[in-house]
Coordinates of C-alpha atoms in Angstrom, one line a residue:
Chain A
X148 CA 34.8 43.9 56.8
X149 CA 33.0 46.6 58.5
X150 CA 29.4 44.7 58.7
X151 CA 28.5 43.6 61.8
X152 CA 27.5 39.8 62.1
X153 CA 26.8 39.3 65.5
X154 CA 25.2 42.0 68.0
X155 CA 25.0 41.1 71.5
X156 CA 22.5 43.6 73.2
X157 CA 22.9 43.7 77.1
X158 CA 23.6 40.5 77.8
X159 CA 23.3 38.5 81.0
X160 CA 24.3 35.0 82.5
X161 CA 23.6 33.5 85.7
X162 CA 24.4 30.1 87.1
X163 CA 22.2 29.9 89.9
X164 CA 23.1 32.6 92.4
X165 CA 26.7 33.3 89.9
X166 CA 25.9 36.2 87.7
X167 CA 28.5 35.0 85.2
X168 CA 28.1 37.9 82.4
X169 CA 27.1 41.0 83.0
X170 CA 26.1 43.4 81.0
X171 CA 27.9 42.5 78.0
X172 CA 27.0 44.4 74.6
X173 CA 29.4 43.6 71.7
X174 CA 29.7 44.0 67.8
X175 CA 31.4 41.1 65.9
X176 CA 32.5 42.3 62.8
X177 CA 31.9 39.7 59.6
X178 CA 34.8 38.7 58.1
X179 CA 37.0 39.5 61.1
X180 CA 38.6 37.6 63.6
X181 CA 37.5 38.7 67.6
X182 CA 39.4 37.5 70.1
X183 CA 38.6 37.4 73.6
X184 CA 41.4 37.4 76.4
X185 CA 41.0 37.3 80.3
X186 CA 42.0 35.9 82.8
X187 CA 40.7 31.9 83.9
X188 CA 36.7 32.1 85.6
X189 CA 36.3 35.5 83.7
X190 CA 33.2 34.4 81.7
X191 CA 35.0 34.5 77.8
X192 CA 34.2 31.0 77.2
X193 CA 30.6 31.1 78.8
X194 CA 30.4 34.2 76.7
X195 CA 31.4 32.0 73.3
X196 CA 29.4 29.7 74.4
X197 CA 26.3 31.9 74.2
X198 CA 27.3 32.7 70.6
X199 CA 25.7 28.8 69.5
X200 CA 23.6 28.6 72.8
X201 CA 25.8 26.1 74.2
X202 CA 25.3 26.9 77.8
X203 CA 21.1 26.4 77.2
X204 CA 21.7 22.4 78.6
X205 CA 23.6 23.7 81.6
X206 CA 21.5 23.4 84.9
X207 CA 20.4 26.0 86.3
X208 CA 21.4 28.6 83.6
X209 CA 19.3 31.8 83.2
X210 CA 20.1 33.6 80.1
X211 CA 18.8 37.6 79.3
X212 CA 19.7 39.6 76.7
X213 CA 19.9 39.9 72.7
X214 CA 21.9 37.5 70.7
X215 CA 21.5 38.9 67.0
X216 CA 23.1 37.2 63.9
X217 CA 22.7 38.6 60.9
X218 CA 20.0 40.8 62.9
X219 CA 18.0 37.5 64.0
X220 CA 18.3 37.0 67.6
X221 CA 18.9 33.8 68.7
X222 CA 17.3 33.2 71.6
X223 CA 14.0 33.9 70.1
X224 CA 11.4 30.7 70.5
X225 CA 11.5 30.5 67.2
X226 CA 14.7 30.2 66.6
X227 CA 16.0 26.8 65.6
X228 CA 19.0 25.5 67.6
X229 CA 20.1 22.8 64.8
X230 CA 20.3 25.3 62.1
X231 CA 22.3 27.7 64.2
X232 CA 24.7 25.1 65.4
X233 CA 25.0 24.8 61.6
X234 CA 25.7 28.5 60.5
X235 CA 28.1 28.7 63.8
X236 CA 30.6 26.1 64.1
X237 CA 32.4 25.5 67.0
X238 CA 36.2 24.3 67.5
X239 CA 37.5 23.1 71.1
X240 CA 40.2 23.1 73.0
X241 CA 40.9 19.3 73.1
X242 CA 41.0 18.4 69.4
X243 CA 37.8 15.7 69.5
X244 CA 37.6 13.4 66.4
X245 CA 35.2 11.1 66.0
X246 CA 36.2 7.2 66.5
X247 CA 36.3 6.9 62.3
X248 CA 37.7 7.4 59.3
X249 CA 38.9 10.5 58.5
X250 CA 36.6 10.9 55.6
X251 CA 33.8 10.1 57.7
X252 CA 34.7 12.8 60.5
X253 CA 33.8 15.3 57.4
X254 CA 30.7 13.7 55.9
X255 CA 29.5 13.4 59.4
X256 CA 27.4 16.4 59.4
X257 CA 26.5 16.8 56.0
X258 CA 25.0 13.4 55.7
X259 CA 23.3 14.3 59.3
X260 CA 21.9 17.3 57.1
X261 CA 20.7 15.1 54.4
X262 CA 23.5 14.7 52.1
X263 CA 23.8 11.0 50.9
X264 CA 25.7 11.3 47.5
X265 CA 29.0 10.2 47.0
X266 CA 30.4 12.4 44.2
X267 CA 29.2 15.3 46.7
X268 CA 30.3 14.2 49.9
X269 CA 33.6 13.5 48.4
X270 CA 33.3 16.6 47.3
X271 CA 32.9 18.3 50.4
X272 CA 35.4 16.3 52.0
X273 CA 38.4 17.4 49.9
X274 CA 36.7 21.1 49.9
X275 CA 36.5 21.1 53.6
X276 CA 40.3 19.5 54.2
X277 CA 41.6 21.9 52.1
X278 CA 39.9 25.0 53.3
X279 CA 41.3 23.9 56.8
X280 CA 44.8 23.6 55.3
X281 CA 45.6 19.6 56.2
X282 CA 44.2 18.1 52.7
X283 CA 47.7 17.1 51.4
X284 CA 48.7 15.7 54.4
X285 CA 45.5 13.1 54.5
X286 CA 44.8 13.1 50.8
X287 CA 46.2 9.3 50.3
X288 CA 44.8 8.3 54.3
X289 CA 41.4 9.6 54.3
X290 CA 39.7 6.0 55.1
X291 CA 42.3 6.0 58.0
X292 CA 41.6 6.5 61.2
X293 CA 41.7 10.2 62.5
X294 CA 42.5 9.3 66.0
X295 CA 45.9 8.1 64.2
X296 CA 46.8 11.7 63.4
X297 CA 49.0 13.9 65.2
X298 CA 47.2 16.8 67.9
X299 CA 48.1 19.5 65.6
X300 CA 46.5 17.8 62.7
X301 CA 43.1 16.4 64.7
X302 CA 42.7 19.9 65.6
X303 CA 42.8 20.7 61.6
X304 CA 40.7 17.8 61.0
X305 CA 38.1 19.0 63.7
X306 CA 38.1 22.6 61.7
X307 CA 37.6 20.7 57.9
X308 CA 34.5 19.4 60.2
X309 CA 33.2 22.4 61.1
X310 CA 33.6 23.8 57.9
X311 CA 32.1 20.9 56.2
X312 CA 28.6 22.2 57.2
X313 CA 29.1 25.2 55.5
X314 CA 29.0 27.7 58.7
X315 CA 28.7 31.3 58.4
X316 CA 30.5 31.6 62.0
X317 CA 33.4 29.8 63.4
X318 CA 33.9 29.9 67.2
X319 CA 37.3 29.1 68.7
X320 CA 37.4 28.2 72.2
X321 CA 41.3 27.9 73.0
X322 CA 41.7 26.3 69.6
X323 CA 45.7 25.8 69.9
X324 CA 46.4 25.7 73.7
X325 CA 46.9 21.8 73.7
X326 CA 49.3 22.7 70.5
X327 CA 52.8 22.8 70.3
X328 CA 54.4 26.4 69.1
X329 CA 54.5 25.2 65.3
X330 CA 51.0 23.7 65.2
X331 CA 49.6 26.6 66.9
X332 CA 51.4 29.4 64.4
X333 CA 49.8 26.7 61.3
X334 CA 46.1 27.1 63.0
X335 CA 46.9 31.0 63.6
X336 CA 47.9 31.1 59.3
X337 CA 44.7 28.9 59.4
X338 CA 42.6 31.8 61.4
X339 CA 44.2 34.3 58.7
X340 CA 43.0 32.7 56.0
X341 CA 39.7 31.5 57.1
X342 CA 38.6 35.1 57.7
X343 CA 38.3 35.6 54.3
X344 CA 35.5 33.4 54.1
X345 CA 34.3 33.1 57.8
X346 CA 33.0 35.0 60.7
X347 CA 36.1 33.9 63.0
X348 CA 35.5 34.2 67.2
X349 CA 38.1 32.6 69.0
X350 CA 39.2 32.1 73.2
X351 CA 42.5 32.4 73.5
X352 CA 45.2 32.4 77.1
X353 CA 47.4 33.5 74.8
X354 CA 47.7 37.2 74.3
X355 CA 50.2 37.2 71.6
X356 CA 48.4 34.9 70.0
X357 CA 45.5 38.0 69.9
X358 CA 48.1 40.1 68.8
X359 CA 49.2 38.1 66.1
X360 CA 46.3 37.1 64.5
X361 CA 43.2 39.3 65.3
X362 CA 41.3 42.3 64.2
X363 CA 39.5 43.2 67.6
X364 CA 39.8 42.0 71.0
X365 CA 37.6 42.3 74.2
X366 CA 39.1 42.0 77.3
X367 CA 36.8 40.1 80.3
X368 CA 37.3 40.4 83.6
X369 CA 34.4 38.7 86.2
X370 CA 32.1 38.7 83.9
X371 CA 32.2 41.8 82.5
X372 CA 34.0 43.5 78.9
X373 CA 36.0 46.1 80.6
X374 CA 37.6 46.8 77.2
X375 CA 36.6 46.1 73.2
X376 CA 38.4 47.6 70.4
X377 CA 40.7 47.1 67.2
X378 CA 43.7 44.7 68.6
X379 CA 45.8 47.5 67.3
X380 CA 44.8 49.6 69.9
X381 CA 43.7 47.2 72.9
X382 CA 47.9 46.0 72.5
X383 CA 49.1 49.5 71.7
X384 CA 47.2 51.8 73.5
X385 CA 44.7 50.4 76.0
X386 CA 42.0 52.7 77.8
X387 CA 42.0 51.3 80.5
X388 CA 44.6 50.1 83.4
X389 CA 43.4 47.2 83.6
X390 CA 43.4 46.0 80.4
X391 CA 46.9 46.9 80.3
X392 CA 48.0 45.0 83.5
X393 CA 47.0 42.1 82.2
X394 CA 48.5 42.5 78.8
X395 CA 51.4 43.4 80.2
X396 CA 51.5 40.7 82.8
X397 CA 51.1 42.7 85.8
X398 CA 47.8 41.6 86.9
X399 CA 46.7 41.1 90.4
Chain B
X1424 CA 52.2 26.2 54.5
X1425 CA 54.8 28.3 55.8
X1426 CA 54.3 29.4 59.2
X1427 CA 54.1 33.0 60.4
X1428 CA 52.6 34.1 56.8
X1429 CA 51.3 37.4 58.7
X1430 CA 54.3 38.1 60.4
X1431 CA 56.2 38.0 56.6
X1432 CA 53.8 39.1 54.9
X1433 CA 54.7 42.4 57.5
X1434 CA 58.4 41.9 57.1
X1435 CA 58.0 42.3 53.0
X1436 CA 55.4 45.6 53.9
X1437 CA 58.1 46.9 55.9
X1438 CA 60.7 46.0 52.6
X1439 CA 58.4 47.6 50.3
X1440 CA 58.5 51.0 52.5
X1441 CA 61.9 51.1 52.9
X1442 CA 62.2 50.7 49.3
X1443 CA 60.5 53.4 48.9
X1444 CA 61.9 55.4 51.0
X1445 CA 65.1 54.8 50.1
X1446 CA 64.3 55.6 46.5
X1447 CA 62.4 58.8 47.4
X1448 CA 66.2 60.1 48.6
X1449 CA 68.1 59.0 45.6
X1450 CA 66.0 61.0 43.6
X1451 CA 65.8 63.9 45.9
X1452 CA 69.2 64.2 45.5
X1453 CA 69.4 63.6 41.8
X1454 CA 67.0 66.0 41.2
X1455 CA 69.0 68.6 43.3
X1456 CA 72.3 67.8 41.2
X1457 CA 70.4 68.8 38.1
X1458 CA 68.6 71.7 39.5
X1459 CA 71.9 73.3 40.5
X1460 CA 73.6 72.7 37.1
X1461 CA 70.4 74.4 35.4
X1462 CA 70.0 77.0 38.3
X1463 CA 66.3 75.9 38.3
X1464 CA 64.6 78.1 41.1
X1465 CA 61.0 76.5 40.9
X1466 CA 62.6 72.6 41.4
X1467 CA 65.1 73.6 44.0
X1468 CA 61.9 74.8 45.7
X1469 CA 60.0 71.5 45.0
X1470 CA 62.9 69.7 46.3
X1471 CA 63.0 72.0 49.7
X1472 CA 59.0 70.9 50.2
X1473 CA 59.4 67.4 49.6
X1474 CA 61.9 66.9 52.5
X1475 CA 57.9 66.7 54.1
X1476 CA 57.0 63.8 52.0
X1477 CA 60.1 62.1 52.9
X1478 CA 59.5 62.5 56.9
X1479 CA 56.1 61.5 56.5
X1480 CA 57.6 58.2 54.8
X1481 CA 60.0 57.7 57.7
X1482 CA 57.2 58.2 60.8
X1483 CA 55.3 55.5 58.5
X1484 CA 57.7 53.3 58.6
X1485 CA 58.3 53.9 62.1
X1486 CA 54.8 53.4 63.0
X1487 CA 55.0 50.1 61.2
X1488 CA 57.9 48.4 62.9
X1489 CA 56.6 49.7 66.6
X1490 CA 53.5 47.8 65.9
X1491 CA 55.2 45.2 64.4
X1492 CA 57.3 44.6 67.8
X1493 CA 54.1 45.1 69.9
X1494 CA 51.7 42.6 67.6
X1495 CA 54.0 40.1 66.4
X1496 CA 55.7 38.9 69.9
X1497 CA 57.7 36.5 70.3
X1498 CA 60.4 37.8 67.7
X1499 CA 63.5 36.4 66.7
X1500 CA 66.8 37.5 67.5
X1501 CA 67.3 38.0 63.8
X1502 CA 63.3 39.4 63.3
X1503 CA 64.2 42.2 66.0
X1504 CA 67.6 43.3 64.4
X1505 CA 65.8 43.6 61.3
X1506 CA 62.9 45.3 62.5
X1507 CA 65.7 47.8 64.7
X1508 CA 68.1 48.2 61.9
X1509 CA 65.2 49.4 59.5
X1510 CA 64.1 52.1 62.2
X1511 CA 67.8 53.1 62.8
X1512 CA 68.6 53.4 59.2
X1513 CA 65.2 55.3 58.2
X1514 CA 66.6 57.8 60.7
X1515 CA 69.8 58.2 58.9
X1516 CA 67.9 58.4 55.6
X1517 CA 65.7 61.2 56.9
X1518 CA 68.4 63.1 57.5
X1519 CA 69.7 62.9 54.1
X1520 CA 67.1 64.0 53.0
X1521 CA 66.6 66.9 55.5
X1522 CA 70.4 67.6 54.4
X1523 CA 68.9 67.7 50.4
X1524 CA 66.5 70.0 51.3
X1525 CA 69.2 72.6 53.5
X1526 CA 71.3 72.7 50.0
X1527 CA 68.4 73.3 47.9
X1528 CA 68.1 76.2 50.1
X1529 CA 71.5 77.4 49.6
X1530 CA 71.0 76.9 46.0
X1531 CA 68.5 79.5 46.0
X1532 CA 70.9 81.8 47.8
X1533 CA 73.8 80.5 45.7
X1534 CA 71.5 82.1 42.5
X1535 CA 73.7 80.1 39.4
X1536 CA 77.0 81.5 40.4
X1537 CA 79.7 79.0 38.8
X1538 CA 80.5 76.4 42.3
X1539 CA 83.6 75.4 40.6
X1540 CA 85.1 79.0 40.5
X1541 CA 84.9 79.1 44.2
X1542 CA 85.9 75.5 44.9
X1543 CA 87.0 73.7 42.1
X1544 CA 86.4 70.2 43.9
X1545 CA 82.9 71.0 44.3
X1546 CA 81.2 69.4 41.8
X1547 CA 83.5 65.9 42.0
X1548 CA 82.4 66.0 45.8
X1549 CA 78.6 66.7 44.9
X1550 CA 79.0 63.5 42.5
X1551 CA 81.0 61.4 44.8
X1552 CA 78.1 62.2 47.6
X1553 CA 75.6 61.3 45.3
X1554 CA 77.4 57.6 44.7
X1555 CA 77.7 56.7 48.4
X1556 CA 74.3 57.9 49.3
X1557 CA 73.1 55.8 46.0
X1558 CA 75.1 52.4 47.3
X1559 CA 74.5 53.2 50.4
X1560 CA 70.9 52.8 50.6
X1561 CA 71.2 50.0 48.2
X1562 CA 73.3 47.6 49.7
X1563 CA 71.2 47.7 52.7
X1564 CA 68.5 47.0 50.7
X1565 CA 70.2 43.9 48.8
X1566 CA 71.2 42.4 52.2
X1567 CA 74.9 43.2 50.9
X1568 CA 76.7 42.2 54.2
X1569 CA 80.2 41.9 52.4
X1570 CA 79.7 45.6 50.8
X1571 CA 78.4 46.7 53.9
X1572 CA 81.5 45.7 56.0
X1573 CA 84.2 47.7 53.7
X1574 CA 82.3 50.5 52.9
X1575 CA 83.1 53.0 55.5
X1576 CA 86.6 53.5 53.5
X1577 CA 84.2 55.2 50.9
X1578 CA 84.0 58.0 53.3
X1579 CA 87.3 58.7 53.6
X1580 CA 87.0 60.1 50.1
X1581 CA 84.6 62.4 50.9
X1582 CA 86.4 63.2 53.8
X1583 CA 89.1 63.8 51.8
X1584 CA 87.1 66.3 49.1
X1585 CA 85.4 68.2 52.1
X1586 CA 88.6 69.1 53.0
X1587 CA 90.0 70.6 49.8
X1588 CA 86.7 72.6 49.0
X1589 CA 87.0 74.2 52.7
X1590 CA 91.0 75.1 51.5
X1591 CA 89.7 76.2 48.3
X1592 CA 87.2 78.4 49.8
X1593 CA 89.4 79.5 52.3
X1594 CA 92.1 80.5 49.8
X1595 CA 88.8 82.2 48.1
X1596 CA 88.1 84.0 51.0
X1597 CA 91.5 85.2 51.6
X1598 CA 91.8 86.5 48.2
X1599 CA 89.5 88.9 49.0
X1600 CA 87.7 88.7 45.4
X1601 CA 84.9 86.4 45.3
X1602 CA 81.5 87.0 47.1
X1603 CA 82.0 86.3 51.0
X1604 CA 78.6 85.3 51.5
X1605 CA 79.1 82.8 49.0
X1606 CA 81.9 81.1 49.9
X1607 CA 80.2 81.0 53.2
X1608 CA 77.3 79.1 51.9
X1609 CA 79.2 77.3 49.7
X1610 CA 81.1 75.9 52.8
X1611 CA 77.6 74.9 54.4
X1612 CA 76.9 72.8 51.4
X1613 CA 80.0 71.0 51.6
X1614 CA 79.6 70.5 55.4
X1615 CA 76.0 68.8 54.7
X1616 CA 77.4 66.7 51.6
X1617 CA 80.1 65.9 54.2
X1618 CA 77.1 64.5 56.6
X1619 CA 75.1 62.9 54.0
X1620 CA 78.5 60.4 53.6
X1621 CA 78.4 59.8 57.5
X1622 CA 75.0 58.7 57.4
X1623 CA 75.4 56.4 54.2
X1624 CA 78.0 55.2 56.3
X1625 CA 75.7 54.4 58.7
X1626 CA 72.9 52.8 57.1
X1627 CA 76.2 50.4 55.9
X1628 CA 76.7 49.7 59.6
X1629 CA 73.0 48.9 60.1
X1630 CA 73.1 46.4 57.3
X1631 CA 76.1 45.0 59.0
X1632 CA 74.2 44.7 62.7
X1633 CA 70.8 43.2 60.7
X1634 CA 73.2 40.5 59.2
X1635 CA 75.4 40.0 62.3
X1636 CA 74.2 41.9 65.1
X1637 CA 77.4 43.7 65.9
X1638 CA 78.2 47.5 65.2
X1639 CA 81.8 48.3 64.3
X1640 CA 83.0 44.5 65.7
X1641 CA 81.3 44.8 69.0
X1642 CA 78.8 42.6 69.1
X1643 CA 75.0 44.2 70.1
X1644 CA 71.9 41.5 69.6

């Protein structure tokens, strides 16, 4: 666990005249799960966003700085942007199905990526459901519509999607926030276990939910990481005050 | 799946210390009833150096339900008197075992002289300590509410004992025959057998607030 997956070198973000990150350098351990907490407007999602280079499309966006994974960076013109959106999946906020079946929410992307037989998209299908914890639960209904299913289950269903591409990478950007307390404890048992397998980044306005479930967490504050370290520590023993007003709720 | 796998999966950790830690004192005090009855110098020493192993095991344990309580938020009513009761009753079995290690020390002093001689109850009291401390510690572990709430009358019978050894060895004393500095430490060892019965006591009464979150009837959590 101690391999580093992702190294950000000195990265910035502006938005026009809003310098949006600053300075941010940061070690994502493999087979870890990195959570990043802050307040609203402090730059973690732009941040996750520059993980799959998401925020490239946004106008007026000027990006500087390292992106390595697995020691390549990303932002190099040679890198191609459909193979990382591949090897680095992303989950949302607002659980986003597709208008189909919920087989066909899973094949999606592999048969985008050239997969076109049956025996092993159905394959993939009952491989992806089940890594994501939600197989039983759709195993007699997968021609059903997924828009039919419950939020706590489309947000499942979008992970079995992500996973269905085989990522190396999953990024979370508030994955359970639309979720009600049981859902979101199932998709933080779901975080757990997908660790084992996956590279696991995740947003969250929760701070227990850091606690609970992560291995490091970097704290943001207007665009910058004031503080990164093993959750045991950012929770237990913070370095600095501010990290510790907000964790404690006395912010501002 | 059940829900909050980490969070149980911390609880059993937690169970499996404990455990441990419980079992650590049982033997620690078996082995110091067998290295009094065989007068065996080098174990009684063992015994006194061990009392570190069993702190170590208690600060763990400590460590654990701290970060527990700081990682694992919200908890449960019944989570946090688990979590508390554990802490509180590690304390009470650290004690114990500081207590096994003071006796062990006497021991040495004591040198094989015959305990009964000087207090006849002596050795039913070091055996009747032994059995509280034992089903002490175990009832908290088997979640023995029922046990738990009646066993403070098992005290009374060490009471009871640590009251006729201090006669005995008062009577001793006053006879003017036996070793004085004997009697004396023999009256330290039946004060800290005395203790080690409170605190199995105790841990009974945590078991009793993990399961109903009241101490002695007065409700706490």
């Amino acid at each position: 666990m101690e391999n580093t997956k992702i190294s950000v070198q000195d990265l910035n973000l502006h938005y026009g005249t809003n310098h949006a990150l600053k300075h941010v350098n940061m070690e994502i351990r493999e087979n870890a799960i990195t959570a990043f907490i802050g307040p609203s407007g402090c730059g973690k999602s732009t941040f996750l966003k520059c993980l799959n280079r998401m925020n490239d499309l946004v106008e007026n966006v000027k990006i500087e700085g390292k992106v390595l994974i697995d020691g390549e960076d990303i932002y190099s013109p040679k890198a191609d942007t459909t193979l990382l959106r591949k090897k680095v999946g992303m989950v949302f906020q607002q659980a986003n199905p597709f208008p189909m079946s919920i087989y066909d929410n899973i094949a999606y992307g592999p048969r985008i990526h050239g997969i076109k037989d049956k025996a092993t998209l159905d394959q993939i299908v009952e491989e992806s459901l089940r890594g994501a914890a939600i197989f039983d639960e759709v195993k007699d209904r997968l021609k059903k519509s997924a828009l039919g299913l419950s939020g706590g289950q489309q947000q499942r269903l979008c992970i079995a999607r992500a996973l269905a591409v085989q990522p190396d990478v999953l990024l979370m950007d508030e994955p359970t926030s639309a979720l009600d307390p049981i859902s979101t404890l199932k998709i933080e048992e779901l975080m757990v276990e997908l660790k084992k397998k996956y590279t696991v980044v995740v947003v969250t306005h929760n701070m227990q939910q850091a606690a609970r479930v992560s291995d490091d967490t970097a704290f943001f504050l207007v665009g910058e990481v004031i503080e990164f370290n093993h959750t045991d520590d950012i929770f237990a023993r913070p370095q600095d005050k501010r990290t510790e007003d907000y964790i404690t709720g006395r912010f501002g | 799946m059940s829900v909050r796998m980490n969070f149980e999966h911390e609880l059993e950790t937690l169970r499996e210390n404990m455990d441990a830690m419980g079992k650590g004192i049982q033997q620690a005090f078996a082995d110091l009833l067998s290295a009094i009855a065989l007068n065996d110098l080098e174990e009684l020493d063992r015994i006194q150096k061990n009392d570190r192993k069993i702190n170590e095991m208690e600060r763990k344990i400590e460590a654990e339900c701290l970060l527990l309580l700081t990682r694992q938020q919200p908890v449960l009513a019944s989570d946090l008197r688990i979590v508390s009761s554990v802490m509180k009753a590690v304390g009470d079995m650290e004690r114990i075992g500081d207590h096994a290690a003071d006796i062990a020390d006497m021991a040495v002093r004591l040198n094989g002289i015959s305990y009964k001689e000087y207090a006849p109850s002596m050795p039913e009291m070091l055996e009747e300590t032994r059995k509280i401390l034992c089903d002490g510690v175990e009832l908290f572990m088997a979640r023995d509410k029922e046990q738990a709430k009646e066993f403070y009358k098992r005290d009374d019978k060490i009471d009871d004992l640590f009251n006729q050894v201090k006669e005995e060895l008062v009577a001793c004393l006053k006879e003017g025959k036996k070793d004085t500095d004997a009697c004396v430490d023999l009256l330290m060892v039946a004060k800290y057998l005395e203790r080690i019965g409170d605190h199995a006591v105790n841990i009974s009464e945590w078991e009793v607030f993990k399961e109903t979150g009241s101490i002695k009837n007065e409700r706490i959590l």
